[in-house]
Each structure stands twice: as structure tokens, then as C-alpha cells.
Amino acid sequence: MAAFAEPHFSAWTQTVVNNVTVVDKVPAEMLHMVDAHWYQFPPMNPLWHSILGFAIFILGVISIIGNGCVIYIFTNTKALRTPSNLLVVNLAFSDFLMMFTMAPPMVINCWHETWVFGPFACELYAMFGSLFGCASIWTMTMIAFDRYNVIVKGLSGKPMTNNGALLRILGIWAFALLWTLAPLFGWNRYVPEGNMTACGTDYLSQDFTSRSYILIYSGFVYYLPLFSIIYSYIFIIQAVSAHEKNMREQAKKMNVASLRSQEAQNTSTEMKLAKVALVTISLWFMAWTPYLVINYTGIFKAAPISPLATIWGSLFAKANAVYNPIVYGISHPKYRAALYQKFPSLSCQDNSDDGQSVASATTGVSEEKQAA
């Protein structure tokens, strides 16, 4: 530890380094990756490590089972195998891999109260977390664009094909991989986070390379998809509101209670799908915004960051992988029906027909409009 008591540290920091700190349990081969900022903090209470490990374990089990069911049911139920639903499968696949790769290492590290897998595994861990998070949000962005195409453009919109969906998915993963490989080649770097049980991007270094990556990456993986989704949903809401207003006016002129045709029913169903997609996307931003705030706080030195704060940032971000199966289970009639048939113990409904259900909780295009 004496090797880190270099002249560029303040005298106060050196005193802390020579005492017990949060870094003390970090293996020697990892010390070159640890920022000097963390040497000012005492070890975290072991209770926090236990709580984090237990929470990640529970989230991991729920996510792996839930997203595994989504993938299995959507790929093995004929009524759900539509081009647009490939995006749903891709979203579940990304969330599945997120917790499959994140949860087991963190549980083990929480047990040891530090990172125990070495520098390269730390970099891979951080890269995977960034990769799957990026893939998820851009999949949701493609879902929002699909909703825009179906609801706003209507019959003039070109229905998504299998090839179109696969090209979108390929583009999503290529784009995400490009951004998340960059720190491995010198544009920023992946380092242990303050709790020393997880790894992420370096948001404490003040050099231009590190700061520019955080700012540009957040622009393309947070703000751009956010504003794209907001743009899509503004027009979706406007289109549906205008349609409903016209329907009410026509019904009033004809002196009937309702003028609900099959086309209008389809529009109503698609609006429900759009609402579900909006909930899913909102949960994504709720999950990742705390982590973004921590990154910005670090690069701008806006406030002190404690190891405990990094725990909550990691936990919120990883919890996003759990939300989508829950949203599907609550709001997706056809998914619930298929879930009951294949896994009755995981379904909370009776074995009954839910009536006209939808093909996707977030992106199913109605068969009527596809046929048109």
C-alpha cells in the first residue's frame, strides 16, 4: 500500500491510505486500476455487501427466469412469431444476458467484499454491462419507431418484415459493440467502482480522453434514444387523440353511442401497446439515470461520490433487466395465455381465453394492418 503514498497525494490522503480503506482488500494486480479518489474512504460496512449480494442474487434469478420465459414463449408460439416481435425477443435476450453475466460475479465479489477475478475479467464485466444496456435502449428505440410507423403513418406505413427486423437487430448490436469496445482500446477505460465489487467506465479521470468518452457516449446511448422516443410518442399520442376525436364527432352526427369499427378497435389496441412500450422505456430511463448522474458527477467534480453511492447506481441499472418480463405478464393477454399453457406455475391467471389479445406487449403490429 505504501506504493500509493506518492507525492501528488495530499498529506491528509496519505494518512488515510496508511490506515484501513475501502481499497485494502483489492488484489495487488488490480491496484493500478483503482482511482486515488477511493483511498479517502474507510471500508464499507459488511452489511451493505450482504444486502447488495442478496439483492443482485434475487434480481438475477427473476431476470434469468423471466426473460428466459419471454424468449422461449415468443419463439415457440406461432401467433407471437411476427417480424415486429423479433425486437421483443432481442430486448429479452439482451436483458437475459445482462443478469446472466452480471449477477453471478457480483454475488461472489460481495461475499469476498472486493473484486476477485482479476483485471481482464473486470474489463469484460464492465464492457458486458455497457453492451447490453446499450442494446436494450436502442431496441426500445426501434420499438418506438415501429409504433410510430404503425399508428401515425397507418396504412401508408411500410410493415416491418423479418429481414427488416433482423437488419435492425444486427445494426443495434454492431452499434453497441462499437461503443463498448472503445474503452478496451484506449478511449476511456474500465475500472473498479467505488464499492470494489463491480466495474464500470472511468468517470473520475479528468483527462480529455476519459471525459470526452463519457459525454459522447451518453449523447448517443442516452440522450439521442431518449429524444427519439419522446418524438415518436408525441406524434403517437397526437394521432390517436385526433382519431378518437373524429370518431366521437362522427358518432354524435349519426346519433349513435359509438362508431367503433374494426379499424378503430385496432387503433385502440395499438395505443395500448404503445402505452406498454412507454412504461417499459420509462423504466429503462429510471434505471439508468442514477448511473448517468454518478458519471456526470465524477467528470465534472460536482459533488463527492462515496462507495455506497456507486452501489445504488449499479443496483438500479441492473434492475432494469427485471422489469420487462413483469410488464409482459401484467399487460400482455396472449403472452399470459401462452405462459399458462407452457408454465402453469408461473402464470397468475386461469386457463381461459382472454379474447382478442395482442401480438406483442410493446411492438406487435396488428395482422389487419400488415395484411393491408
PDB file of C-alpha atoms in Angstrom, residues 65-344:
ATOM      1  CA  ILE A  65     -36.236 -16.967 -15.431  1.00  0.00           C
ATOM      2  CA  GLY A  66     -38.486 -14.133 -16.624  1.00  0.00           C
ATOM      3  CA  ASN A  67     -36.567 -13.207 -19.749  1.00  0.00           C
ATOM      4  CA  GLY A  68     -35.897 -16.868 -20.481  1.00  0.00           C
ATOM      5  CA  CYS A  69     -39.659 -17.448 -20.481  1.00  0.00           C
ATOM      6  CA  VAL A  70     -40.205 -14.454 -22.772  1.00  0.00           C
ATOM      7  CA  ILE A  71     -37.630 -15.725 -25.258  1.00  0.00           C
ATOM      8  CA  TYR A  72     -38.976 -19.280 -25.170  1.00  0.00           C
ATOM      9  CA  ILE A  73     -42.651 -18.334 -25.460  1.00  0.00           C
ATOM     10  CA  PHE A  74     -42.199 -15.725 -28.186  1.00  0.00           C
ATOM     11  CA  THR A  75     -40.084 -18.079 -30.291  1.00  0.00           C
ATOM     12  CA  ASN A  76     -42.242 -21.164 -29.753  1.00  0.00           C
ATOM     13  CA  THR A  77     -45.737 -19.665 -30.010  1.00  0.00           C
ATOM     14  CA  LYS A  78     -46.835 -19.354 -33.625  1.00  0.00           C
ATOM     15  CA  ALA A  79     -49.177 -16.419 -33.010  1.00  0.00           C
ATOM     16  CA  LEU A  80     -46.305 -14.439 -31.500  1.00  0.00           C
ATOM     17  CA  ARG A  81     -43.739 -15.125 -34.216  1.00  0.00           C
ATOM     18  CA  THR A  82     -44.186 -11.850 -36.118  1.00  0.00           C
ATOM     19  CA  PRO A  83     -41.439  -9.642 -37.566  1.00  0.00           C
ATOM     20  CA  SER A  84     -42.013  -6.903 -35.021  1.00  0.00           C
ATOM     21  CA  ASN A  85     -41.831  -9.363 -32.159  1.00  0.00           C
ATOM     22  CA  LEU A  86     -38.236 -10.113 -33.086  1.00  0.00           C
ATOM     23  CA  LEU A  87     -37.485  -6.800 -31.380  1.00  0.00           C
ATOM     24  CA  VAL A  88     -39.225  -8.042 -28.236  1.00  0.00           C
ATOM     25  CA  VAL A  89     -37.136 -11.212 -28.312  1.00  0.00           C
ATOM     26  CA  ASN A  90     -33.989  -9.146 -28.816  1.00  0.00           C
ATOM     27  CA  LEU A  91     -34.889  -6.986 -25.817  1.00  0.00           C
ATOM     28  CA  ALA A  92     -35.471 -10.052 -23.640  1.00  0.00           C
ATOM     29  CA  PHE A  93     -32.248 -11.613 -24.925  1.00  0.00           C
ATOM     30  CA  SER A  94     -30.271  -8.509 -24.011  1.00  0.00           C
ATOM     31  CA  ASP A  95     -31.830  -8.354 -20.541  1.00  0.00           C
ATOM     32  CA  PHE A  96     -31.218 -12.075 -20.044  1.00  0.00           C
ATOM     33  CA  LEU A  97     -27.536 -11.719 -20.880  1.00  0.00           C
ATOM     34  CA  MET A  98     -27.256  -8.640 -18.693  1.00  0.00           C
ATOM     35  CA  MET A  99     -28.072 -10.515 -15.494  1.00  0.00           C
ATOM     36  CA  PHE A 100     -26.580 -13.823 -16.646  1.00  0.00           C
ATOM     37  CA  THR A 101     -23.183 -12.122 -16.916  1.00  0.00           C
ATOM     38  CA  MET A 102     -23.591  -9.529 -14.141  1.00  0.00           C
ATOM     39  CA  ALA A 103     -25.271 -11.329 -11.238  1.00  0.00           C
ATOM     40  CA  PRO A 104     -23.007 -14.357 -10.527  1.00  0.00           C
ATOM     41  CA  PRO A 105     -19.703 -12.404 -10.439  1.00  0.00           C
ATOM     42  CA  MET A 106     -21.174  -9.672  -8.248  1.00  0.00           C
ATOM     43  CA  VAL A 107     -22.629 -12.162  -5.767  1.00  0.00           C
ATOM     44  CA  ILE A 108     -19.202 -13.790  -5.434  1.00  0.00           C
ATOM     45  CA  ASN A 109     -17.458 -10.432  -5.116  1.00  0.00           C
ATOM     46  CA  CYS A 110     -19.916  -9.268  -2.471  1.00  0.00           C
ATOM     47  CA  TRP A 111     -19.067 -12.415  -0.498  1.00  0.00           C
ATOM     48  CA  HIS A 112     -15.355 -11.520  -0.672  1.00  0.00           C
ATOM     49  CA  GLU A 113     -16.112  -7.784  -0.305  1.00  0.00           C
ATOM     50  CA  THR A 114     -13.866  -6.939  -3.277  1.00  0.00           C
ATOM     51  CA  TRP A 115     -13.226  -7.826  -6.932  1.00  0.00           C
ATOM     52  CA  VAL A 116     -11.521 -11.221  -7.056  1.00  0.00           C
ATOM     53  CA  PHE A 117     -11.461 -12.136 -10.761  1.00  0.00           C
ATOM     54  CA  GLY A 118      -8.535 -10.026 -11.944  1.00  0.00           C
ATOM     55  CA  PRO A 119      -8.126  -7.014 -14.273  1.00  0.00           C
ATOM     56  CA  PHE A 120      -9.211  -8.602 -17.570  1.00  0.00           C
ATOM     57  CA  ALA A 121     -12.417 -10.019 -16.076  1.00  0.00           C
ATOM     58  CA  CYS A 122     -13.122  -6.572 -14.635  1.00  0.00           C
ATOM     59  CA  GLU A 123     -12.876  -5.050 -18.094  1.00  0.00           C
ATOM     60  CA  LEU A 124     -15.090  -7.744 -19.618  1.00  0.00           C
ATOM     61  CA  TYR A 125     -17.654  -7.345 -16.847  1.00  0.00           C
ATOM     62  CA  ALA A 126     -17.888  -3.594 -17.390  1.00  0.00           C
ATOM     63  CA  MET A 127     -17.995  -3.999 -21.169  1.00  0.00           C
ATOM     64  CA  PHE A 128     -20.840  -6.524 -20.991  1.00  0.00           C
ATOM     65  CA  GLY A 129     -22.889  -4.283 -18.722  1.00  0.00           C
ATOM     66  CA  SER A 130     -22.441  -1.353 -21.086  1.00  0.00           C
ATOM     67  CA  LEU A 131     -23.049  -3.508 -24.178  1.00  0.00           C
ATOM     68  CA  PHE A 132     -26.334  -4.999 -23.005  1.00  0.00           C
ATOM     69  CA  GLY A 133     -27.589  -1.687 -21.643  1.00  0.00           C
ATOM     70  CA  CYS A 134     -26.878  -0.004 -24.982  1.00  0.00           C
ATOM     71  CA  ALA A 135     -28.542  -2.856 -26.905  1.00  0.00           C
ATOM     72  CA  SER A 136     -31.639  -2.625 -24.695  1.00  0.00           C
ATOM     73  CA  ILE A 137     -32.242   1.085 -25.123  1.00  0.00           C
ATOM     74  CA  TRP A 138     -31.709   1.039 -28.879  1.00  0.00           C
ATOM     75  CA  THR A 139     -34.017  -1.961 -29.170  1.00  0.00           C
ATOM     76  CA  MET A 140     -36.623   0.084 -27.312  1.00  0.00           C
ATOM     77  CA  THR A 141     -35.970   2.960 -29.681  1.00  0.00           C
ATOM     78  CA  MET A 142     -36.637   0.689 -32.662  1.00  0.00           C
ATOM     79  CA  ILE A 143     -39.826  -0.441 -30.894  1.00  0.00           C
ATOM     80  CA  ALA A 144     -40.921   3.191 -30.565  1.00  0.00           C
ATOM     81  CA  PHE A 145     -40.189   3.801 -34.256  1.00  0.00           C
ATOM     82  CA  ASP A 146     -42.245   0.716 -35.124  1.00  0.00           C
ATOM     83  CA  ARG A 147     -45.166   2.018 -33.072  1.00  0.00           C
ATOM     84  CA  TYR A 148     -44.795   5.368 -34.835  1.00  0.00           C
ATOM     85  CA  ASN A 149     -44.848   3.670 -38.222  1.00  0.00           C
ATOM     86  CA  VAL A 150     -47.988   1.657 -37.438  1.00  0.00           C
ATOM     87  CA  ILE A 151     -50.034   4.255 -35.543  1.00  0.00           C
ATOM     88  CA  VAL A 152     -49.015   7.577 -37.084  1.00  0.00           C
ATOM     89  CA  LYS A 153     -48.419   6.523 -40.696  1.00  0.00           C
ATOM     90  CA  GLY A 154     -51.178   3.906 -40.634  1.00  0.00           C
ATOM     91  CA  LEU A 155     -51.854   2.241 -43.966  1.00  0.00           C
ATOM     92  CA  SER A 156     -49.238   4.406 -45.678  1.00  0.00           C
ATOM     93  CA  GLY A 157     -46.529   2.946 -43.452  1.00  0.00           C
ATOM     94  CA  LYS A 158     -44.497   0.017 -44.730  1.00  0.00           C
ATOM     95  CA  PRO A 159     -44.977  -3.013 -42.450  1.00  0.00           C
ATOM     96  CA  MET A 160     -41.862  -4.463 -40.906  1.00  0.00           C
ATOM     97  CA  THR A 161     -40.573  -7.656 -42.491  1.00  0.00           C
ATOM     98  CA  ASN A 162     -38.439 -10.402 -40.990  1.00  0.00           C
ATOM     99  CA  ASN A 163     -35.418  -9.162 -42.925  1.00  0.00           C
ATOM    100  CA  GLY A 164     -36.084  -5.598 -41.831  1.00  0.00           C
ATOM    101  CA  ALA A 165     -36.300  -6.615 -38.183  1.00  0.00           C
ATOM    102  CA  LEU A 166     -33.124  -8.704 -38.421  1.00  0.00           C
ATOM    103  CA  LEU A 167     -31.247  -5.829 -40.052  1.00  0.00           C
ATOM    104  CA  ARG A 168     -32.329  -3.520 -37.246  1.00  0.00           C
ATOM    105  CA  ILE A 169     -31.192  -6.037 -34.640  1.00  0.00           C
ATOM    106  CA  LEU A 170     -27.835  -6.507 -36.383  1.00  0.00           C
ATOM    107  CA  GLY A 171     -27.371  -2.746 -36.505  1.00  0.00           C
ATOM    108  CA  ILE A 172     -28.226  -2.413 -32.812  1.00  0.00           C
ATOM    109  CA  TRP A 173     -25.594  -4.939 -31.741  1.00  0.00           C
ATOM    110  CA  ALA A 174     -22.939  -3.558 -34.093  1.00  0.00           C
ATOM    111  CA  PHE A 175     -23.553  -0.035 -32.811  1.00  0.00           C
ATOM    112  CA  ALA A 176     -23.477  -1.151 -29.167  1.00  0.00           C
ATOM    113  CA  LEU A 177     -20.338  -3.231 -29.694  1.00  0.00           C
ATOM    114  CA  LEU A 178     -18.546  -0.313 -31.344  1.00  0.00           C
ATOM    115  CA  TRP A 179     -19.131   1.948 -28.352  1.00  0.00           C
ATOM    116  CA  THR A 180     -18.382  -0.598 -25.670  1.00  0.00           C
ATOM    117  CA  LEU A 181     -15.150  -1.877 -27.249  1.00  0.00           C
ATOM    118  CA  ALA A 182     -13.704   1.637 -27.359  1.00  0.00           C
ATOM    119  CA  PRO A 183     -12.510   1.709 -23.708  1.00  0.00           C
ATOM    120  CA  LEU A 184     -10.584  -1.515 -24.303  1.00  0.00           C
ATOM    121  CA  PHE A 185      -8.562   0.328 -26.964  1.00  0.00           C
ATOM    122  CA  GLY A 186      -7.753   3.465 -25.003  1.00  0.00           C
ATOM    123  CA  TRP A 187     -10.783   5.754 -25.288  1.00  0.00           C
ATOM    124  CA  ASN A 188     -11.597   5.874 -21.574  1.00  0.00           C
ATOM    125  CA  ARG A 189     -11.107   2.627 -19.622  1.00  0.00           C
ATOM    126  CA  TYR A 190     -12.989   0.140 -17.474  1.00  0.00           C
ATOM    127  CA  VAL A 191     -12.109   0.240 -13.756  1.00  0.00           C
ATOM    128  CA  PRO A 192     -13.431  -0.999 -10.398  1.00  0.00           C
ATOM    129  CA  GLU A 193     -16.298   1.052  -8.999  1.00  0.00           C
ATOM    130  CA  GLY A 194     -16.174   2.548  -5.520  1.00  0.00           C
ATOM    131  CA  ASN A 195     -17.657  -0.480  -3.785  1.00  0.00           C
ATOM    132  CA  MET A 196     -14.874  -2.603  -5.365  1.00  0.00           C
ATOM    133  CA  THR A 197     -17.308  -5.420  -6.185  1.00  0.00           C
ATOM    134  CA  ALA A 198     -18.234  -4.251  -9.704  1.00  0.00           C
ATOM    135  CA  CYS A 199     -16.559  -2.484 -12.622  1.00  0.00           C
ATOM    136  CA  GLY A 200     -17.626   0.292 -14.967  1.00  0.00           C
ATOM    137  CA  THR A 201     -16.354   3.213 -17.028  1.00  0.00           C
ATOM    138  CA  ASP A 202     -13.757   5.563 -15.566  1.00  0.00           C
ATOM    139  CA  TYR A 203     -15.666   8.712 -14.658  1.00  0.00           C
ATOM    140  CA  LEU A 204     -13.091  10.104 -12.217  1.00  0.00           C
ATOM    141  CA  SER A 205     -10.117  10.738 -14.518  1.00  0.00           C
ATOM    142  CA  GLN A 206     -10.043  14.352 -15.651  1.00  0.00           C
ATOM    143  CA  ASP A 207      -8.088  13.916 -18.897  1.00  0.00           C
ATOM    144  CA  PHE A 208      -9.801  14.845 -22.157  1.00  0.00           C
ATOM    145  CA  THR A 209      -9.923  11.246 -23.422  1.00  0.00           C
ATOM    146  CA  SER A 210     -11.854   9.948 -20.426  1.00  0.00           C
ATOM    147  CA  ARG A 211     -14.248  12.876 -20.173  1.00  0.00           C
ATOM    148  CA  SER A 212     -14.957  13.035 -23.912  1.00  0.00           C
ATOM    149  CA  TYR A 213     -15.954   9.368 -23.988  1.00  0.00           C
ATOM    150  CA  ILE A 214     -18.471   9.771 -21.151  1.00  0.00           C
ATOM    151  CA  LEU A 215     -20.010  12.849 -22.772  1.00  0.00           C
ATOM    152  CA  ILE A 216     -20.201  11.488 -26.331  1.00  0.00           C
ATOM    153  CA  TYR A 217     -21.279   8.008 -25.244  1.00  0.00           C
ATOM    154  CA  SER A 218     -24.088   9.427 -23.117  1.00  0.00           C
ATOM    155  CA  GLY A 219     -25.176  11.516 -26.088  1.00  0.00           C
ATOM    156  CA  PHE A 220     -25.543   8.527 -28.397  1.00  0.00           C
ATOM    157  CA  VAL A 221     -26.746   5.960 -25.840  1.00  0.00           C
ATOM    158  CA  TYR A 222     -28.886   8.103 -23.547  1.00  0.00           C
ATOM    159  CA  TYR A 223     -29.956  11.453 -24.963  1.00  0.00           C
ATOM    160  CA  LEU A 224     -30.382  10.505 -28.633  1.00  0.00           C
ATOM    161  CA  PRO A 225     -32.620   7.485 -27.934  1.00  0.00           C
ATOM    162  CA  LEU A 226     -34.461   9.480 -25.246  1.00  0.00           C
ATOM    163  CA  PHE A 227     -35.335  12.341 -27.604  1.00  0.00           C
ATOM    164  CA  SER A 228     -36.114   9.929 -30.453  1.00  0.00           C
ATOM    165  CA  ILE A 229     -38.570   8.081 -28.253  1.00  0.00           C
ATOM    166  CA  ILE A 230     -40.134  11.312 -26.980  1.00  0.00           C
ATOM    167  CA  TYR A 231     -40.528  12.489 -30.590  1.00  0.00           C
ATOM    168  CA  SER A 232     -42.204   9.218 -31.576  1.00  0.00           C
ATOM    169  CA  TYR A 233     -44.638   9.203 -28.679  1.00  0.00           C
ATOM    170  CA  ILE A 234     -45.650  12.831 -29.080  1.00  0.00           C
ATOM    171  CA  PHE A 235     -46.886  12.046 -32.597  1.00  0.00           C
ATOM    172  CA  ILE A 236     -48.386   8.722 -31.493  1.00  0.00           C
ATOM    173  CA  ILE A 237     -50.479  10.420 -28.822  1.00  0.00           C
ATOM    174  CA  GLN A 238     -51.489  13.198 -31.211  1.00  0.00           C
ATOM    175  CA  ALA A 239     -52.540  10.716 -33.904  1.00  0.00           C
ATOM    176  CA  VAL A 240     -54.610   8.576 -31.582  1.00  0.00           C
ATOM    177  CA  SER A 241     -56.202  11.595 -29.896  1.00  0.00           C
ATOM    178  CA  ALA A 242     -57.183  13.050 -33.265  1.00  0.00           C
ATOM    179  CA  HIS A 243     -58.598   9.709 -34.385  1.00  0.00           C
ATOM    180  CA  GLU A 244     -60.651   9.307 -31.217  1.00  0.00           C
ATOM    181  CA  LYS A 245     -61.947  12.870 -31.551  1.00  0.00           C
ATOM    182  CA  ASN A 246     -63.072  12.219 -35.132  1.00  0.00           C
ATOM    183  CA  MET A 247     -64.806   9.010 -34.050  1.00  0.00           C
ATOM    184  CA  ARG A 248     -66.746  10.817 -31.323  1.00  0.00           C
ATOM    185  CA  GLU A 249     -67.778  13.584 -33.689  1.00  0.00           C
ATOM    186  CA  GLN A 250     -68.962  11.114 -36.318  1.00  0.00           C
ATOM    187  CA  ALA A 251     -70.891   9.140 -33.711  1.00  0.00           C
ATOM    188  CA  LYS A 252     -72.535  12.343 -32.475  1.00  0.00           C
ATOM    189  CA  LYS A 253     -73.575  13.343 -36.001  1.00  0.00           C
ATOM    190  CA  MET A 254     -75.059   9.888 -36.587  1.00  0.00           C
ATOM    191  CA  ASN A 255     -76.754   9.977 -33.192  1.00  0.00           C
ATOM    192  CA  VAL A 256     -75.220   6.671 -32.099  1.00  0.00           C
ATOM    193  CA  ALA A 257     -73.441   5.792 -28.899  1.00  0.00           C
ATOM    194  CA  SER A 258     -70.327   4.504 -30.617  1.00  0.00           C
ATOM    195  CA  LEU A 259     -68.832   4.258 -34.062  1.00  0.00           C
ATOM    196  CA  ARG A 260     -66.270   1.651 -33.103  1.00  0.00           C
ATOM    197  CA  SER A 261     -65.301  -0.190 -36.252  1.00  0.00           C
ATOM    198  CA  GLN A 262     -62.709  -2.930 -36.516  1.00  0.00           C
ATOM    199  CA  GLU A 263     -60.150  -0.366 -37.668  1.00  0.00           C
ATOM    200  CA  ALA A 264     -60.893   1.797 -34.663  1.00  0.00           C
ATOM    201  CA  GLN A 265     -60.582  -1.241 -32.422  1.00  0.00           C
ATOM    202  CA  ASN A 266     -57.190  -1.965 -33.945  1.00  0.00           C
ATOM    203  CA  THR A 267     -56.110   1.613 -33.248  1.00  0.00           C
ATOM    204  CA  SER A 268     -57.263   1.278 -29.645  1.00  0.00           C
ATOM    205  CA  THR A 269     -55.297  -1.963 -29.284  1.00  0.00           C
ATOM    206  CA  GLU A 270     -52.208  -0.377 -30.782  1.00  0.00           C
ATOM    207  CA  MET A 271     -52.496   2.542 -28.354  1.00  0.00           C
ATOM    208  CA  LYS A 272     -52.491   0.041 -25.501  1.00  0.00           C
ATOM    209  CA  LEU A 273     -49.346  -1.453 -26.974  1.00  0.00           C
ATOM    210  CA  ALA A 274     -47.793   1.993 -27.192  1.00  0.00           C
ATOM    211  CA  LYS A 275     -48.634   2.651 -23.537  1.00  0.00           C
ATOM    212  CA  VAL A 276     -46.953  -0.579 -22.506  1.00  0.00           C
ATOM    213  CA  ALA A 277     -43.899   0.319 -24.576  1.00  0.00           C
ATOM    214  CA  LEU A 278     -43.833   3.753 -22.948  1.00  0.00           C
ATOM    215  CA  VAL A 279     -43.908   2.174 -19.482  1.00  0.00           C
ATOM    216  CA  THR A 280     -41.066  -0.196 -20.391  1.00  0.00           C
ATOM    217  CA  ILE A 281     -38.953   2.615 -21.801  1.00  0.00           C
ATOM    218  CA  SER A 282     -39.682   4.884 -18.829  1.00  0.00           C
ATOM    219  CA  LEU A 283     -38.462   2.149 -16.508  1.00  0.00           C
ATOM    220  CA  TRP A 284     -35.246   1.912 -18.523  1.00  0.00           C
ATOM    221  CA  PHE A 285     -34.533   5.604 -18.061  1.00  0.00           C
ATOM    222  CA  MET A 286     -35.436   5.440 -14.376  1.00  0.00           C
ATOM    223  CA  ALA A 287     -32.938   2.596 -14.004  1.00  0.00           C
ATOM    224  CA  TRP A 288     -30.026   4.150 -15.879  1.00  0.00           C
ATOM    225  CA  THR A 289     -30.427   7.828 -14.972  1.00  0.00           C
ATOM    226  CA  PRO A 290     -28.846   7.412 -11.483  1.00  0.00           C
ATOM    227  CA  TYR A 291     -25.799   5.803 -13.104  1.00  0.00           C
ATOM    228  CA  LEU A 292     -25.582   8.659 -15.616  1.00  0.00           C
ATOM    229  CA  VAL A 293     -25.785  11.175 -12.749  1.00  0.00           C
ATOM    230  CA  ILE A 294     -22.911   9.408 -10.979  1.00  0.00           C
ATOM    231  CA  ASN A 295     -20.814   9.532 -14.172  1.00  0.00           C
ATOM    232  CA  TYR A 296     -21.508  13.224 -14.706  1.00  0.00           C
ATOM    233  CA  THR A 297     -20.853  13.986 -11.061  1.00  0.00           C
ATOM    234  CA  GLY A 298     -17.469  12.323 -11.451  1.00  0.00           C
ATOM    235  CA  ILE A 299     -16.291  14.011 -14.640  1.00  0.00           C
ATOM    236  CA  PHE A 300     -17.492  17.464 -13.525  1.00  0.00           C
ATOM    237  CA  LYS A 301     -16.493  17.071  -9.856  1.00  0.00           C
ATOM    238  CA  ALA A 302     -19.956  18.347  -8.966  1.00  0.00           C
ATOM    239  CA  ALA A 303     -20.151  16.527  -5.629  1.00  0.00           C
ATOM    240  CA  PRO A 304     -18.229  13.880  -3.688  1.00  0.00           C
ATOM    241  CA  ILE A 305     -19.010  10.301  -4.701  1.00  0.00           C
ATOM    242  CA  SER A 306     -18.947   7.645  -1.998  1.00  0.00           C
ATOM    243  CA  PRO A 307     -18.584   3.885  -2.467  1.00  0.00           C
ATOM    244  CA  LEU A 308     -22.112   3.468  -1.123  1.00  0.00           C
ATOM    245  CA  ALA A 309     -23.481   5.740  -3.865  1.00  0.00           C
ATOM    246  CA  THR A 310     -21.931   3.523  -6.533  1.00  0.00           C
ATOM    247  CA  ILE A 311     -23.782   0.541  -5.075  1.00  0.00           C
ATOM    248  CA  TRP A 312     -27.151   2.155  -5.707  1.00  0.00           C
ATOM    249  CA  GLY A 313     -26.145   3.242  -9.216  1.00  0.00           C
ATOM    250  CA  SER A 314     -25.156  -0.328 -10.112  1.00  0.00           C
ATOM    251  CA  LEU A 315     -28.232  -1.831  -8.491  1.00  0.00           C
ATOM    252  CA  PHE A 316     -30.687   0.478 -10.257  1.00  0.00           C
ATOM    253  CA  ALA A 317     -29.027  -0.089 -13.627  1.00  0.00           C
ATOM    254  CA  LYS A 318     -29.005  -3.877 -13.339  1.00  0.00           C
ATOM    255  CA  ALA A 319     -32.577  -3.968 -12.007  1.00  0.00           C
ATOM    256  CA  ASN A 320     -33.760  -2.779 -15.421  1.00  0.00           C
ATOM    257  CA  ALA A 321     -33.285  -6.318 -16.734  1.00  0.00           C
ATOM    258  CA  VAL A 322     -36.074  -7.477 -14.397  1.00  0.00           C
ATOM    259  CA  TYR A 323     -38.818  -5.039 -15.404  1.00  0.00           C
ATOM    260  CA  ASN A 324     -39.726  -6.236 -18.876  1.00  0.00           C
ATOM    261  CA  PRO A 325     -40.945  -9.771 -18.004  1.00  0.00           C
ATOM    262  CA  ILE A 326     -43.128  -8.245 -15.284  1.00  0.00           C
ATOM    263  CA  VAL A 327     -44.607  -5.735 -17.731  1.00  0.00           C
ATOM    264  CA  TYR A 328     -45.321  -8.544 -20.198  1.00  0.00           C
ATOM    265  CA  GLY A 329     -47.003 -10.651 -17.515  1.00  0.00           C
ATOM    266  CA  ILE A 330     -49.280  -7.827 -16.378  1.00  0.00           C
ATOM    267  CA  SER A 331     -50.301  -6.335 -19.704  1.00  0.00           C
ATOM    268  CA  HIS A 332     -49.949  -8.987 -22.384  1.00  0.00           C
ATOM    269  CA  PRO A 333     -53.024 -11.270 -22.711  1.00  0.00           C
ATOM    270  CA  LYS A 334     -51.632 -13.590 -25.385  1.00  0.00           C
ATOM    271  CA  TYR A 335     -48.309 -13.888 -23.562  1.00  0.00           C
ATOM    272  CA  ARG A 336     -50.163 -14.739 -20.341  1.00  0.00           C
ATOM    273  CA  ALA A 337     -52.201 -17.371 -22.173  1.00  0.00           C
ATOM    274  CA  ALA A 338     -49.085 -18.975 -23.652  1.00  0.00           C
ATOM    275  CA  LEU A 339     -47.305 -18.772 -20.300  1.00  0.00           C
ATOM    276  CA  TYR A 340     -50.176 -20.622 -18.643  1.00  0.00           C
ATOM    277  CA  GLN A 341     -50.078 -23.367 -21.253  1.00  0.00           C
ATOM    278  CA  LYS A 342     -46.311 -23.906 -21.094  1.00  0.00           C
ATOM    279  CA  PHE A 343     -45.539 -22.976 -17.465  1.00  0.00           C
ATOM    280  CA  PRO A 344     -48.780 -23.021 -15.418  1.00  0.00           C
TER     281      PRO A 344
END
